[in-house]
Coordinates of C-alpha atoms in Angstrom, one line a residue:
X1 CA 3.1 12.0 26.9
X2 CA 4.8 13.6 23.6
X3 CA 5.7 11.2 20.8
X4 CA 8.9 9.2 21.0
X5 CA 10.9 9.3 17.9
X6 CA 12.0 5.7 17.0
X7 CA 15.7 6.6 16.6
X8 CA 15.7 8.3 20.1
X9 CA 14.7 5.9 23.5
X10 CA 15.2 6.7 26.6
X11 CA 15.2 5.1 30.3
X12 CA 11.6 6.5 30.7
X13 CA 10.4 4.5 27.8
X14 CA 11.2 1.4 29.8
X15 CA 9.3 2.3 32.8
X16 CA 6.3 3.1 30.4
X17 CA 6.0 -0.2 28.9
X18 CA 6.6 -2.1 32.1
X19 CA 3.4 -0.3 33.7
X20 CA 1.6 -0.9 30.0
X21 CA 2.6 -4.7 30.5
X22 CA 0.7 -4.8 33.8
X23 CA -2.4 -3.2 32.3
X24 CA -2.3 -5.9 29.4
X25 CA -1.9 -8.5 32.2
X26 CA -5.0 -6.9 33.9
X27 CA -7.2 -7.1 30.7
X28 CA -6.8 -10.7 30.5
X29 CA -9.5 -11.5 32.7
X30 CA -12.0 -9.1 31.1
X31 CA -15.6 -10.7 30.9
X32 CA -14.6 -13.6 33.1
X33 CA -17.2 -13.1 35.7
X34 CA -20.1 -11.5 33.9
X35 CA -21.9 -14.8 33.1
X36 CA -22.1 -13.8 29.4
X37 CA -21.4 -16.9 27.6
X38 CA -21.0 -15.4 24.1
X39 CA -18.5 -12.9 26.0
X40 CA -16.6 -15.7 27.7
X41 CA -16.4 -17.8 24.3
X42 CA -15.2 -14.8 22.4
X43 CA -12.6 -14.1 25.4
X44 CA -11.6 -17.8 25.3
X45 CA -11.0 -17.6 21.5
X46 CA -9.1 -14.6 21.5
X47 CA -6.7 -16.4 24.2
X48 CA -6.2 -19.1 21.9
X49 CA -2.8 -18.8 19.7
X50 CA -1.5 -19.9 16.4
X51 CA 2.0 -19.6 15.1
X52 CA 2.8 -17.2 11.8
X53 CA 6.0 -16.7 10.2
X54 CA 7.2 -13.3 9.9
X55 CA 10.6 -11.1 9.6
X56 CA 11.1 -11.2 13.1
X57 CA 10.6 -15.1 13.7
X58 CA 7.9 -17.3 14.3
X59 CA 5.3 -15.3 16.5
X60 CA 2.5 -16.6 18.5
X61 CA -0.9 -14.5 17.5
X62 CA -4.3 -14.6 18.6
X63 CA -6.6 -16.9 16.6
X64 CA -9.0 -14.1 16.5
X65 CA -7.4 -11.0 17.6
X66 CA -10.0 -8.4 18.6
X67 CA -7.5 -5.1 19.4
X68 CA -5.3 -4.8 16.3
X69 CA -2.6 -1.9 16.1
X70 CA -1.1 -1.2 12.7
X71 CA 1.9 0.6 12.3
X72 CA 3.7 2.1 9.2
X73 CA 2.5 0.8 6.1
X74 CA 0.4 -2.0 7.4
X75 CA -2.5 0.5 8.2
X76 CA -4.3 0.7 4.6
X77 CA -3.8 -3.1 3.6
X78 CA -5.4 -4.1 6.8
X79 CA -8.4 -1.8 6.5
X80 CA -8.6 -2.7 2.6
X81 CA -9.1 -6.5 4.0
X82 CA -11.9 -5.3 6.2
X83 CA -10.0 -5.1 9.3
X84 CA -10.8 -2.3 12.1
X85 CA -7.4 -1.5 14.0
X86 CA -7.9 0.1 17.2
X87 CA -4.7 2.1 16.4
X88 CA -3.2 3.4 13.7
X89 CA 0.0 5.7 12.4
X90 CA -0.7 8.7 10.2
X91 CA -0.9 8.3 6.5
X92 CA -0.5 11.0 4.1
X93 CA -3.1 13.3 2.8
X94 CA -2.8 12.0 -0.7
X95 CA -3.4 8.5 0.7
X96 CA -6.4 9.4 2.5
X97 CA -7.9 11.3 -0.4
X98 CA -8.2 8.3 -2.5
X99 CA -9.5 5.8 -0.1
X100 CA -13.1 4.8 -0.4
X101 CA -15.3 6.6 2.0
X102 CA -16.0 3.4 4.0
X103 CA -12.5 2.8 4.6
X104 CA -11.5 6.6 5.5
X105 CA -14.3 6.4 8.0
X106 CA -12.4 3.4 10.0
X107 CA -9.3 4.7 9.5
X108 CA -10.4 8.0 11.1
X109 CA -12.4 6.1 14.0
X110 CA -9.0 4.5 15.4
X111 CA -6.5 6.2 17.6
X112 CA -3.3 7.9 16.0
X113 CA -0.3 6.2 18.1
X114 CA 2.6 7.6 15.6
X115 CA 3.1 10.0 12.9
X116 CA 4.2 8.9 9.2
X117 CA 7.5 10.4 9.9
X118 CA 8.7 7.6 12.1
X119 CA 7.6 8.6 15.9
X120 CA 5.4 5.8 18.0
X121 CA 3.6 7.0 21.1
X122 CA 4.4 3.6 23.0
X123 CA 2.5 4.6 26.1
X124 CA -0.6 5.6 24.3
X125 CA -0.3 2.5 22.2
X126 CA -0.2 0.1 25.2
X127 CA -3.2 2.1 26.8
X128 CA -5.1 0.5 24.0
X129 CA -4.6 -2.7 25.2
X130 CA -3.9 -4.3 21.9
X131 CA -3.6 -8.0 21.4
X132 CA -2.0 -7.8 18.3
X133 CA 0.5 -5.2 16.6
X134 CA 1.2 -5.3 12.9
X135 CA 4.2 -3.5 11.8
X136 CA 6.2 -2.7 8.5
X137 CA 8.9 -0.2 8.6
X138 CA 12.9 -0.2 8.3
X139 CA 14.9 -2.8 9.7
X140 CA 17.1 0.1 11.4
X141 CA 13.8 1.2 13.1
X142 CA 12.8 -2.2 14.4
X143 CA 16.2 -2.7 15.8
X144 CA 15.6 0.1 18.2
X145 CA 11.9 -0.4 18.9
X146 CA 11.1 -4.0 18.1
X147 CA 11.5 -5.5 21.6
X148 CA 9.6 -2.9 23.2
X149 CA 6.5 -3.4 21.0
X150 CA 6.8 -7.2 21.6
X151 CA 6.7 -6.6 25.3
X152 CA 3.3 -4.7 24.7
X153 CA 1.4 -7.3 22.5
X154 CA 2.4 -10.3 19.9
X155 CA 4.1 -8.1 17.0
X156 CA 4.3 -9.5 13.6
X157 CA 6.9 -7.5 11.4
X158 CA 7.2 -7.2 7.6
X159 CA 10.2 -5.4 5.7
X160 CA 9.8 -2.7 3.1
X161 CA 10.8 -5.1 0.5
X162 CA 8.0 -7.4 0.9
X163 CA 6.3 -8.0 -2.3
X164 CA 2.4 -6.6 -2.2
X165 CA 0.8 -10.0 -2.8
X166 CA 2.8 -11.8 -0.1
X167 CA 2.1 -9.0 2.1
X168 CA -1.4 -8.9 1.7
X169 CA -1.3 -13.0 2.3
X170 CA 0.5 -12.4 5.5
X171 CA -1.3 -9.6 7.1
X172 CA -4.8 -11.7 6.1
X173 CA -3.4 -14.5 7.8
X174 CA -1.9 -12.8 11.0
X175 CA -5.0 -10.3 11.4
X176 CA -7.6 -13.1 10.8
X177 CA -9.1 -11.5 7.7
X178 CA -8.4 -14.2 5.2
X179 CA -12.1 -14.7 3.7
X180 CA -11.7 -11.0 2.7
X181 CA -8.7 -11.7 0.8
X182 CA -9.9 -14.6 -0.9
X183 CA -12.7 -12.6 -2.4
X184 CA -10.3 -10.0 -3.4
X185 CA -7.8 -12.6 -4.9
X186 CA -10.9 -13.9 -7.2
X187 CA -11.9 -10.3 -8.3
X188 CA -8.3 -9.6 -9.1
X189 CA -7.9 -12.6 -11.4
X190 CA -11.1 -12.1 -13.0
X191 CA -10.4 -8.5 -14.0
X192 CA -6.8 -9.5 -15.3
X193 CA -8.4 -12.2 -17.4
X194 CA -11.1 -9.8 -18.8
X195 CA -8.2 -7.3 -19.9
X196 CA -6.4 -9.9 -21.4
X197 CA -9.4 -11.4 -23.3
X198 CA -10.8 -8.0 -24.3
X199 CA -7.9 -6.1 -25.3
X200 CA -5.3 -9.0 -26.4
X201 CA -5.4 -8.2 -30.1
X202 CA -5.3 -4.6 -29.4
X203 CA -2.0 -5.0 -27.2
X204 CA -0.4 -7.6 -29.0
X205 CA 2.7 -5.9 -30.5
X206 CA 1.9 -2.5 -29.0
X207 CA 4.7 -1.0 -27.2
X208 CA 3.8 0.9 -24.1
X209 CA 5.8 3.5 -21.9
X210 CA 4.3 4.7 -18.1
X211 CA 5.7 8.0 -17.5
X212 CA 4.9 9.6 -14.0
X213 CA 6.1 12.6 -11.9
X214 CA 5.5 13.0 -8.2
X215 CA 5.7 15.9 -5.9
X216 CA 8.9 15.1 -4.5
X217 CA 10.2 15.5 -8.4
X218 CA 12.8 17.9 -8.9
X219 CA 11.2 21.0 -11.1
X220 CA 11.2 20.3 -14.8
X221 CA 11.5 16.4 -14.5
X222 CA 9.8 13.6 -14.9
X223 CA 10.7 9.6 -14.8
X224 CA 9.6 6.2 -16.6
X225 CA 7.5 4.3 -14.1
X226 CA 8.7 0.5 -14.1
X227 CA 7.4 -0.1 -10.4
X228 CA 4.0 0.6 -8.7
X229 CA 1.2 0.0 -11.1
X230 CA 2.8 0.2 -14.0
X231 CA 4.6 -3.4 -12.6
X232 CA 1.2 -4.8 -12.4
X233 CA 0.3 -4.0 -15.8
X234 CA 3.6 -5.4 -17.3
X235 CA 3.7 -8.5 -15.0
X236 CA 0.4 -9.5 -14.6
X237 CA -1.7 -8.1 -17.3
X238 CA 1.0 -8.7 -20.0
X239 CA 1.8 -5.0 -21.3
X240 CA 5.0 -4.2 -23.1
X241 CA 6.4 -1.9 -20.6
X242 CA 10.4 -1.0 -20.3
X243 CA 11.8 -2.0 -17.1
X244 CA 15.2 -1.7 -15.5
X245 CA 18.1 -4.4 -16.5
X246 CA 18.4 -7.1 -13.6
X247 CA 20.5 -6.2 -10.9
X248 CA 20.0 -2.3 -11.9
X249 CA 18.1 0.1 -9.9
X250 CA 14.4 1.1 -11.1
X251 CA 14.0 3.1 -14.1
X252 CA 11.8 5.2 -11.9
X253 CA 14.5 6.3 -9.6
X254 CA 16.1 8.5 -12.5
X255 CA 14.7 11.7 -13.1
X256 CA 14.8 12.8 -16.7
X257 CA 14.5 16.5 -17.8
X258 CA 11.6 17.8 -19.8
X259 CA 14.1 18.0 -22.6
X260 CA 13.8 14.2 -23.0
X261 CA 10.1 14.1 -23.2
X262 CA 10.7 13.9 -27.1
X263 CA 12.3 10.4 -26.9
X264 CA 8.6 9.0 -25.9
X265 CA 7.8 9.1 -29.4
X266 CA 9.4 5.5 -30.2
X267 CA 6.4 4.1 -27.9
X268 CA 3.2 3.2 -29.5
X269 CA 1.1 4.2 -26.3
X270 CA 2.1 6.4 -23.1
X271 CA 0.3 5.9 -19.9
X272 CA 0.2 8.7 -17.5
X273 CA -1.1 9.5 -13.7
X274 CA -4.9 10.8 -13.3
X275 CA -6.9 11.2 -10.4
X276 CA -10.2 9.6 -9.7
X277 CA -12.1 12.5 -12.1
X278 CA -9.5 11.5 -14.9
X279 CA -7.5 14.7 -14.7
X280 CA -3.8 14.8 -14.7
X281 CA -2.3 14.6 -11.2
X282 CA -1.1 17.9 -9.8
X283 CA 2.5 16.9 -10.1
X284 CA 2.1 15.7 -13.7
X285 CA 0.3 18.8 -14.8
X286 CA 3.5 20.5 -15.7
X287 CA 4.4 17.7 -18.1
X288 CA 1.1 17.8 -20.1
X289 CA 1.4 21.6 -20.5
X290 CA 4.7 21.6 -22.3
X291 CA 4.5 21.6 -26.4
X292 CA 6.8 18.9 -26.7
X293 CA 4.4 16.6 -24.9
X294 CA 1.6 17.7 -27.2
X295 CA 3.6 17.2 -30.3
X296 CA 4.0 13.5 -29.2
X297 CA 2.5 11.4 -31.8
X298 CA 0.9 9.2 -29.0
X299 CA -0.8 12.4 -27.8
X300 CA -1.8 13.8 -31.0
X301 CA -3.3 10.6 -31.9
X302 CA -5.3 9.6 -28.7
X303 CA -2.9 7.1 -27.7
X304 CA -1.8 8.6 -24.4
X305 CA -3.8 7.2 -21.8
X306 CA -4.5 8.8 -18.2
X307 CA -4.7 5.9 -15.4
X308 CA -5.8 6.4 -11.9
X309 CA -3.6 4.3 -9.6
X310 CA -4.9 5.0 -6.0
X311 CA -2.0 2.3 -4.8
X312 CA -0.6 -0.9 -5.2
X313 CA 0.2 -2.3 -1.7
X314 CA -3.0 -4.3 -1.3
X315 CA -5.7 -6.0 -3.8
X316 CA -8.2 -3.1 -3.2
X317 CA -6.4 -0.3 -4.8
X318 CA -4.8 -2.7 -7.4
X319 CA -8.4 -3.6 -8.4
X320 CA -9.3 -0.1 -8.9
X321 CA -6.3 0.6 -11.0
X322 CA -7.3 -2.4 -13.3
X323 CA -10.5 -0.8 -13.8
X324 CA -9.2 2.3 -14.7
X325 CA -6.6 0.3 -17.3
X326 CA -9.6 -1.4 -18.6
X327 CA -11.5 1.9 -19.4
X328 CA -8.5 3.6 -20.8
X329 CA -7.7 0.6 -23.3
X330 CA -11.4 0.9 -24.6
X331 CA -10.3 4.2 -26.0
X332 CA -7.5 3.3 -28.1
X333 CA -8.1 3.9 -31.6
X334 CA -8.0 0.8 -33.8
X335 CA -4.2 0.3 -35.3
X336 CA -3.8 1.2 -39.1

């Protein structure tokens, strides 16, 4: 069956979901006559439920779900917490490229049930016999497909505006991976405290600006990043970084022409994106190649810091970001 776009559903879909629900009903007796007590215990445990609160209301989910499908932005955060989904939707190559090897192996072992462009093959999803579906995508898509997902298995929805820490908490609760979350939270707290203790005097009174550029940026433009990893540096670590006024769009939404690079001179330290090997990311290379960039006081004095940000939607990549920020701050020359 071909993929069915979230925005285009037909009567054939209802028939597919009806057969899918029958499959799920049949699989509820799995292991019942084997005599294997361990398997029977696991089956009973999986049949027990608990309530979790989500954007689609209070959802009864298995106490110990065994076959989880992740859709949209839930893929990598669940895997980051040690989860092993049986089905996933596609993620971008750039996201895959920065995944730790073991996490990429887990992702690639799962069945692809949808594209990154908003399509889900519901027949294939139902064929995986999931006992839980985790979803994060736009509310408009949920309005069109949510009830159909819920007819396949208990489905937990989060909106796109869910804050990343709350998102990690909710995924850990629904997906029964809270132990991993506790360890990650402790490590995150420890690393933030270490940076604050080690570099407190260095960053006190220092003005920072985080600049970036994406592969979606128009030629000859860059932006000041005040969301993503720079938000963590500002709000958790305490760096003095610019941010949008309350109620205004993030600064990151505004494309600035290269002619304005010189305005970065007012900041003591500039941070910019690099890959895992410390090289400027491909989209940002045009910025560092400009004479205006090279002439910035922060650049010429060694106070332009490349920082690796593999993501900011779960604790694992954020911890890797903090490690990179720690290493970058260690290279700052002493204030004169």
